[in-house]
Structures are given as C-alpha cells and as structure tokens.
Amino acid sequence: MKLLPIEYATRNLGRSPSRLILTVFGSSLVVLLIMIAAGFMVGMDATLNVSGSDKNIMLLGAGSLESVERSEVKMESSGIVSSSIKGYKTKAGVEGVSPEVHIQIPIDIQGEDRLVLIRGVEPEAFLVHERVEIEYGSLPRAGHNELLVGSLATRTLGYGKPKDALGKTILLDDDSYAITGVMVACGGIIEGEIWAPLSDLLVTTQRDTLSCIVVAIDEESGGTRSQLDGFAASRVDLELAAISEREYYAALAEFYKPIQLMVVMTCLMIAIGGLLGGFNSTYAAFASRVREVGTLQTLGYTRSAITFSLIQESILTASTGAIIASTIALVAIDGYTIRFSMGTFTLLITTEIVTLGIASGLALGVIGAIAPVIRCLRLPIPQSLRASE
Amino acid sequence: MTLIKCKQITKHYYRGSEQITPLKGLDLEIQRGSFVALMGPSGSGKTTLLNLLAGIDTVSEGELIIDNEQIHNFSKNKLASWRADHIGYIFQLYNLVPVLTAYENVEIPLLLHSINRNERHERVSDALENVGIADRYNHYPRQLSGGQEQRVAIARAIVSNPTILLADEPTGDLDRETGTAIMDLLKSLQEKQGQTIVMVTHDPQTTKWADTVLHLEKGQLIEQEVRS
Amino acid sequence: MKHLTLLITLSLLVSCRGNEEQSQQKTTNKETLPSHFFTTERPVDVKDLVDVKMNAKAGDEVTFLARIGGRKHGSFVPTLAMMIVADPNLLSCELMACDDHCDTPEDYCCEDPKVLTQGLGTIRFMKNQTDTYPFSVEGLGGMEVLKYVVVAGKVHDINANGLFIVDAKKIWVGGAPAYGDNRAGSGE
Ligand SMILES: Nc1ncnc2c1ncn2[C@@H]1O[C@H](COP(=O)(O)OP(=O)(O)OP(=O)(O)O)[C@@H](O)[C@H]1O
Ligand SMILES: [Mg+2]
C-alpha cells in the first residue's frame, strides 16, 4: 500500500488552528483526568499498602476497631501487655510494645485551621515502626515540647521543602512545640503525621488514656497473632481488641473506596465532556474534506491509505494532548497532596500512569478518527467529488 | 489506433426506489492521441461517462476496454492502482490539496509509484515547467489565481505520464482569456507529446481545440464530428 | 449528582455484602472439642453470670447462665478455644432493636462500657493444665453468638476491674432470645 506523505497529516493540523486547539485541549483534558484518577488511586493504595505490617498487632479499644482516633485504651494496659505476653521484638533493652496516642489537632497554618494527625509515642515506637527514619534533624526529647514531622506533613504545614520545617514552632492546643526532625517511612501514612513525645502530648491534650498499643511480634521467639487475640479476649477488664496493622489499613482502604469511586466518577464525567468536545471538533475538521478525499482517491490512493493518513492526523492531535497532559501531570500533579480527616495522600504519577496516559491518547486518536473517516469515505468517489467544500 | 472502446455501456443510479439511467447502451471508440470534446445539455451523462473512463465509477452493463484492459471487471483496489498508472484527471474546480504547495501537489501522484527522490524532483519540475508555472512551485493554492491553480492541476494530471488525460469543464470557472491559455496548453500536450485528451465542455468555443466532438443527449451518442 | 449518590450507595451495599460473606465462612471448622465438654442436661437453678462473678475467687468451681457475645467482633477468638460471654441482663443490640447503629447483633454498644465489662467473662477450653485448644470453638456443639449457655467450670483468674476467666468443664448450649422475649432459649 502506498501511503500519503506524513506532511499531509501534519500540515492538515494547522488548517484550522482554533479546531486544533480545541481538539488538543479536549484530548489533554481527557488524558489528564485519566491520569489524575489513576494517580489518586495509586497514591492512596501505595500509602495504605505500605502502612500496614502483618507483624504489628494493634490493640485498640474493644469498641473502636475501625478508628484508632476514637479508640481509648487504659494507660496501665501497656505494662500489662508487655508483662503478660511473650514473643515480641526487643532491641537494646527497648521492648516492641508501643503505647501510642493518635489525635487530630487543628493547626493554624496561615490563618487556616488544618487537621493534622499527631501521634504521641515513646521510644518503643521506633522499634515497632521500623520503617520510620529520621531524614533531617534529630529525635524530639520528652519534656521539651519537641516534634518530629513526616515529610508529607511538612507540606501540609506549608513548608516548601521538608528541611525548611526544622526549627519552626507550631501551636498545639495553645502549647508551643518546636520541630526538631523530619521523618520518612517509605511512603507510608506516617509521612503525613506529626510525632510528639507521648508524655508531652498527654499533658497538652489533658488526656489520660492511650489510643492503642502496637505490639511488634517476633515469630522467632514464639510471638503469634493468636496470642494477642487470646490476650484481648481473656483480659476483658482491659477492653481491648486486636487487629493487625495490615488489616486496619485494609479496612481504612475499604472505607476510602467510595471516595475513590467518587473521584474516579467525577474525573470520568468531566473527561466525557472533553471527549465529546474533542470528537466533535475532529469530526468538523474532517467533514469539510470530503471532496479532497475524493480527489486523492481519484489520483489512485486507496481507501486504506487515506484512512491511515486521517488516523495519523487524529493520533498526532490526541498524542500532542497526551504529551501536554503528561507534562502537566508530572510537573503539577505528581506529589500533590490531598488531605482527608484520616490521613494525607499524595497523587503519584508513576511511569505506568504516564504510559497509561500516552496509551489512552493514542486510543483517543484512533477512536476519534472512526466517525470522520467513515464520513469521508462513505460516499462513492463521483459523489464525494461533487461535495461542496 | 483505438485506445478506448465502450460497448453497450449502461449506467444506472438508484435514488431510493427510483432508477436513473444517465447512460443507455452507449457505443463509442476513441483513438490514441486524439483530443475529444464531450458536449451535451446538462444531465446528459457527460460527467458520468468521464467518471467511467477514469475508473472512479463502474458500469452497470456493457464492456469498457481501455488500452486492451477490461476495466469493467476490475476490483476497487485494482482500479485505484490502474488509475494511478493510466489516468490524469483535471477538475473544474482544480481540487488542489490546500495544505500542500504547488510542488507537493504535483508530487502527490508520483508517491504512488516506485520512483526515487531525484527522478521525482526532475519529473515534478518538468511538469511545472511544461504548464508554465515553475516559478510558483513554492506557493500554496490559496496564493495562486484560478488559472494558475488549474495549471498546477494540469501538471499534477500529467506528471505520471497518464495514458489518458480527462478533464471535466477545465475552463468552466475561468475567464475567457485564461481559458484560452489553458486550452492552448492542453492542445500543446496533445501535439507535442501525443497525449490523448477527453474533455467535457459546455462551451462550443472550446471545441475548436478538439479534433473530435461528441454530442451526448439523454445518455446516448447522437452525433460524432471529426475535424481534421 | 443523583448518579453519584446512587453509585456511592451501591458501593456501600457491595461492601456490606462482602462482610456478611466473611463471617459466614468462619463457621466452617474441622477440629472439634472432646464430647465430655458438652451436656444436653441443663443444670437447674443456675444463677446469672454477674451474681456468680460478684463473689467468686480464683480456684472456685462455678456454674452460671450467660450468653455468647459481648464484643462486636471477635467474641470467638479465631485461633483459640476461647470465647466471651455476657450476663443475660445485659442487652445486646438485637434485643434493643437498635441495629441501625450497631455493626453486629452481638454488639453491646448501647450498654455503659463499665457495666458491660463487669458483666463479661472469658470461657476457655483447656487441652491440659496450661494450653487452650488451638482452634476456634465457634459452631462447635451449637455454640454461636447470642445463644444462651450454662457454663460449669473453674475460675482461673478474676479481678475487681472485670477480669473473669473460667476454664469450662461442662457446657450446655441453649437457644437465642428474641426481641421482646429476653429469656427465650435460656432453658428457664
Ligand atoms: N450518484 C448519482 N446518483 C443519482 N443520480 C446521479 C448520480 N450521478 C449522476 N446522476 C444523474 O445522472 C444524470 C447525468 O448526470 P451527469 O453528471 O453525468 O450529467 P452532466 O452531463 O455531466 O451534466 P452537467 O452538464 O450539468 O455537468 C443526471 O440526471 C444526474 O442527476
Ligand atoms: Mg457534469
């Protein structure tokens, strides 16, 4: 099959700049929204998936399995847990039983109250949550109102770069705290949190209960999940229930499903608008070329060759849109943080998503060309030659 | 020598259930190297006949033999490549591709042949030279006048050395002076290169360049006048 | 907007159905307790759990009436022969017809947590002096949440905060009560 020169396709793009802009805009909108929806899902899943470990069992208030922030655990439970169960991690005298308080506190950021999850922790927390690492600065000292801030939380707090947070002070319930360190946790949900020494946070919030006790079981020394289930069931006086971190975050992910669905549906609906707009202008761009296509056929070009050229043209437009969308996605969307009451998520534009975006751009090009191609080639040549321009 | 032979050609169209027959049992022979003018009232079937000769339409009944090939038996794809090899078509409204320059418009038919770039360049330049528009090779159709556009269109039609040059009212949209120049150009192609030309025209004046004038009426040949 | 609401409702329905399937699967169990744990003859004149718990000490032999349940999830421990029972006077969700805001019928979320804790007990089925059987007893001998049981056994541990662990020797399994008839199935 002899094909039309590529210049025919590229020059045709410039034929009607306003239509071209409309089509490129439409396809970039569609591709961008596809990428945002995918990035949102990937980002949220990534955060929730890396957050939960099977080896970390959370002991929560018996009635609050679904929300650690509503959970209340008696202060003395922590000691009872570490003395009555065996088989948890220990390291240099630190036991893998981490008493924690999880609490949402509104923090005033440039006049706007933003809810941030604050976790009150003891040194045990760093053994239990082994992925937490100090990226900048140092650990907060108990009794000094110092804070460790997750790298994502630094954005929530309005610092341009995570490092900028060091040395800054913020108010928690009228108590002033200084940021001494920034932590990372392999992209886990902890990166959206702020950690404070447990005792300081209890004083600030005037609380006398824990939210949970996280036990890092050590299977090698006989630690089991069922031991903790048994402990929770036999110590009814402590009003505890056991759930693995993984299960907890899986349930949280389940809770976010409708939100995910809503985001995806919203993106989809706007995308359909863009799609129809794009298709419409592609159609209009081709519709006026019936006679020209008839002429090319008269010269000896086959219908397949012409179809190929028209699809080429449509793909060029759509993939230009896809490239614009990918650029916007990588520059402006990647890493964009979204805050929900239960955590901060990042929109992640991965290579897979860029590939998806480009692929959908190409698909849009092909699909968008179908109707106009049919329109241009439907008529027998003599009739298309009689078509008005 | 007979180049084109129409045997009992009939063409039907269907508009809903209504059958239209612009050509009814037409018999015709056209000699190689002749310049034929097709005359006749509107709706007499001139364009229909020209389209059949061009291989962009197919006969309903009868046989159409061009250069010893039975065109009426060809498939759509075979017809397409046959057109590329044998037909040059000149339209009343030029039908140049607006996004391509004069040069590129003329080059388009050559891309259907396996010719290298250099030879292509030579042939496009020759064709443009031939129609007297070589200096405008870099212009886009919108930058040309009607007469110039038609010259480019003629260059496009002759660039692949077609067996037949077909023209549907080539001067219909031009003023008399420009029309005359175009007719002179066609005549010179016939005279210098022995090009066979079949041209539809409404204008009795233009028939003076032709050596054969065919009169069609209601789909039938009613008069054939050969001038020497 | 209508569509969105509809979709969200649909997805919620789907996720609810997912939960039901999960809890149904739990009842399949191959391992079983020795038959000496079960009896079909209900002891007569048994006291309710709280009345026994009030005066018990570790090592006492006790017999009391209770209902299986007390936690909205995990009244049966998934991998141990251990379950939580509640005093018959405590009202579980299904007896209060307040299911809308309860996750499971065996939830006692409408009770004061302090009162609830005082009314709960842990029943263990011991393989020997130190070990509990290593499987769930849910479904064994008809034991299911909400059903009445009469437990005879020995107090393993008890404290004033509500701890009450009883190692079962014999257990009678009755039926489940219904809304408006709180003692149905208790065998009284
Ligand atoms: N595709 C078609 N479908 C239906 N009817 C057609 C078709 N093409 C041509 N006709 C009819 O066939 C008849 C002859 O048409 P044709 O175009 O050949 O006339 P013509 O001699 O070229 O006329 P004109 O001088 O006006 O160009 C006309 O009645 C026309 O309406
Ligand atoms: Mg005509």
XYZ file of N, CA and C and ligand atoms in Angstrom, chain A residues 383 386, chain B residues 13-15 20 22 40-49 169 202, ligand 1:
88
model
N -19.615 10.971 -6.155
C -20.437 11.820 -5.287
C -19.587 12.681 -4.362
N -18.436 15.724 -5.885
C -19.439 16.782 -6.045
C -19.738 17.508 -4.732
N -28.318 4.596 -11.712
C -28.190 5.034 -10.317
C -29.522 4.792 -9.664
N -29.490 4.626 -8.381
C -30.761 4.460 -7.674
C -30.896 5.577 -6.667
N -31.996 6.284 -6.766
C -32.282 7.307 -5.768
C -33.547 6.820 -5.070
N -32.321 5.848 -12.102
C -31.913 6.876 -13.050
C -30.875 6.241 -13.972
N -28.339 7.514 -16.547
C -27.697 8.597 -17.304
C -27.017 8.118 -18.590
N -22.985 18.433 -24.709
C -24.339 17.949 -24.460
C -25.001 18.756 -23.373
N -26.333 18.749 -23.352
C -27.040 19.530 -22.339
C -26.775 18.981 -20.946
N -27.109 19.810 -19.977
C -26.896 19.409 -18.586
C -27.699 18.147 -18.271
N -27.088 17.218 -17.607
C -27.769 15.982 -17.230
C -27.751 14.938 -18.301
N -26.992 15.179 -19.381
C -26.987 14.220 -20.485
C -26.058 13.036 -20.221
N -25.248 13.104 -19.180
C -24.414 11.951 -18.822
C -22.938 12.144 -19.119
N -22.517 13.403 -19.368
C -21.112 13.663 -19.721
C -20.166 13.299 -18.579
N -20.477 13.835 -17.403
C -19.600 13.552 -16.259
C -19.630 12.067 -15.928
N -20.817 11.473 -16.052
C -20.932 10.035 -15.781
C -19.996 9.240 -16.684
N -19.991 9.590 -17.939
C -19.118 8.879 -18.887
C -17.647 9.107 -18.536
N -14.914 20.102 -17.723
C -15.062 21.549 -17.814
C -13.853 22.287 -17.219
N -19.063 22.769 -21.962
C -20.355 23.335 -22.279
C -20.239 24.375 -23.377
N -24.544 9.330 -7.999
C -25.678 9.624 -8.643
N -26.851 9.238 -8.137
C -28.003 9.521 -8.744
N -28.074 10.177 -9.879
C -26.935 10.602 -10.471
C -25.682 10.350 -9.867
N -24.719 10.882 -10.660
C -25.354 11.447 -11.693
N -26.693 11.275 -11.581
C -27.710 11.698 -12.534
O -27.343 11.261 -13.824
C -27.659 12.236 -14.773
C -26.452 12.610 -15.567
O -25.543 13.258 -14.728
P -24.155 13.840 -15.212
O -23.459 14.413 -14.030
O -23.434 12.791 -15.959
O -24.607 14.996 -16.188
P -23.722 16.014 -16.942
O -23.961 15.772 -18.408
O -22.321 15.985 -16.511
O -24.403 17.379 -16.556
P -23.740 18.802 -16.282
O -23.504 19.406 -17.631
O -24.779 19.553 -15.582
O -22.493 18.574 -15.540
C -28.248 13.415 -14.030
O -29.644 13.333 -14.107
C -27.798 13.209 -12.607
O -28.742 13.711 -11.711
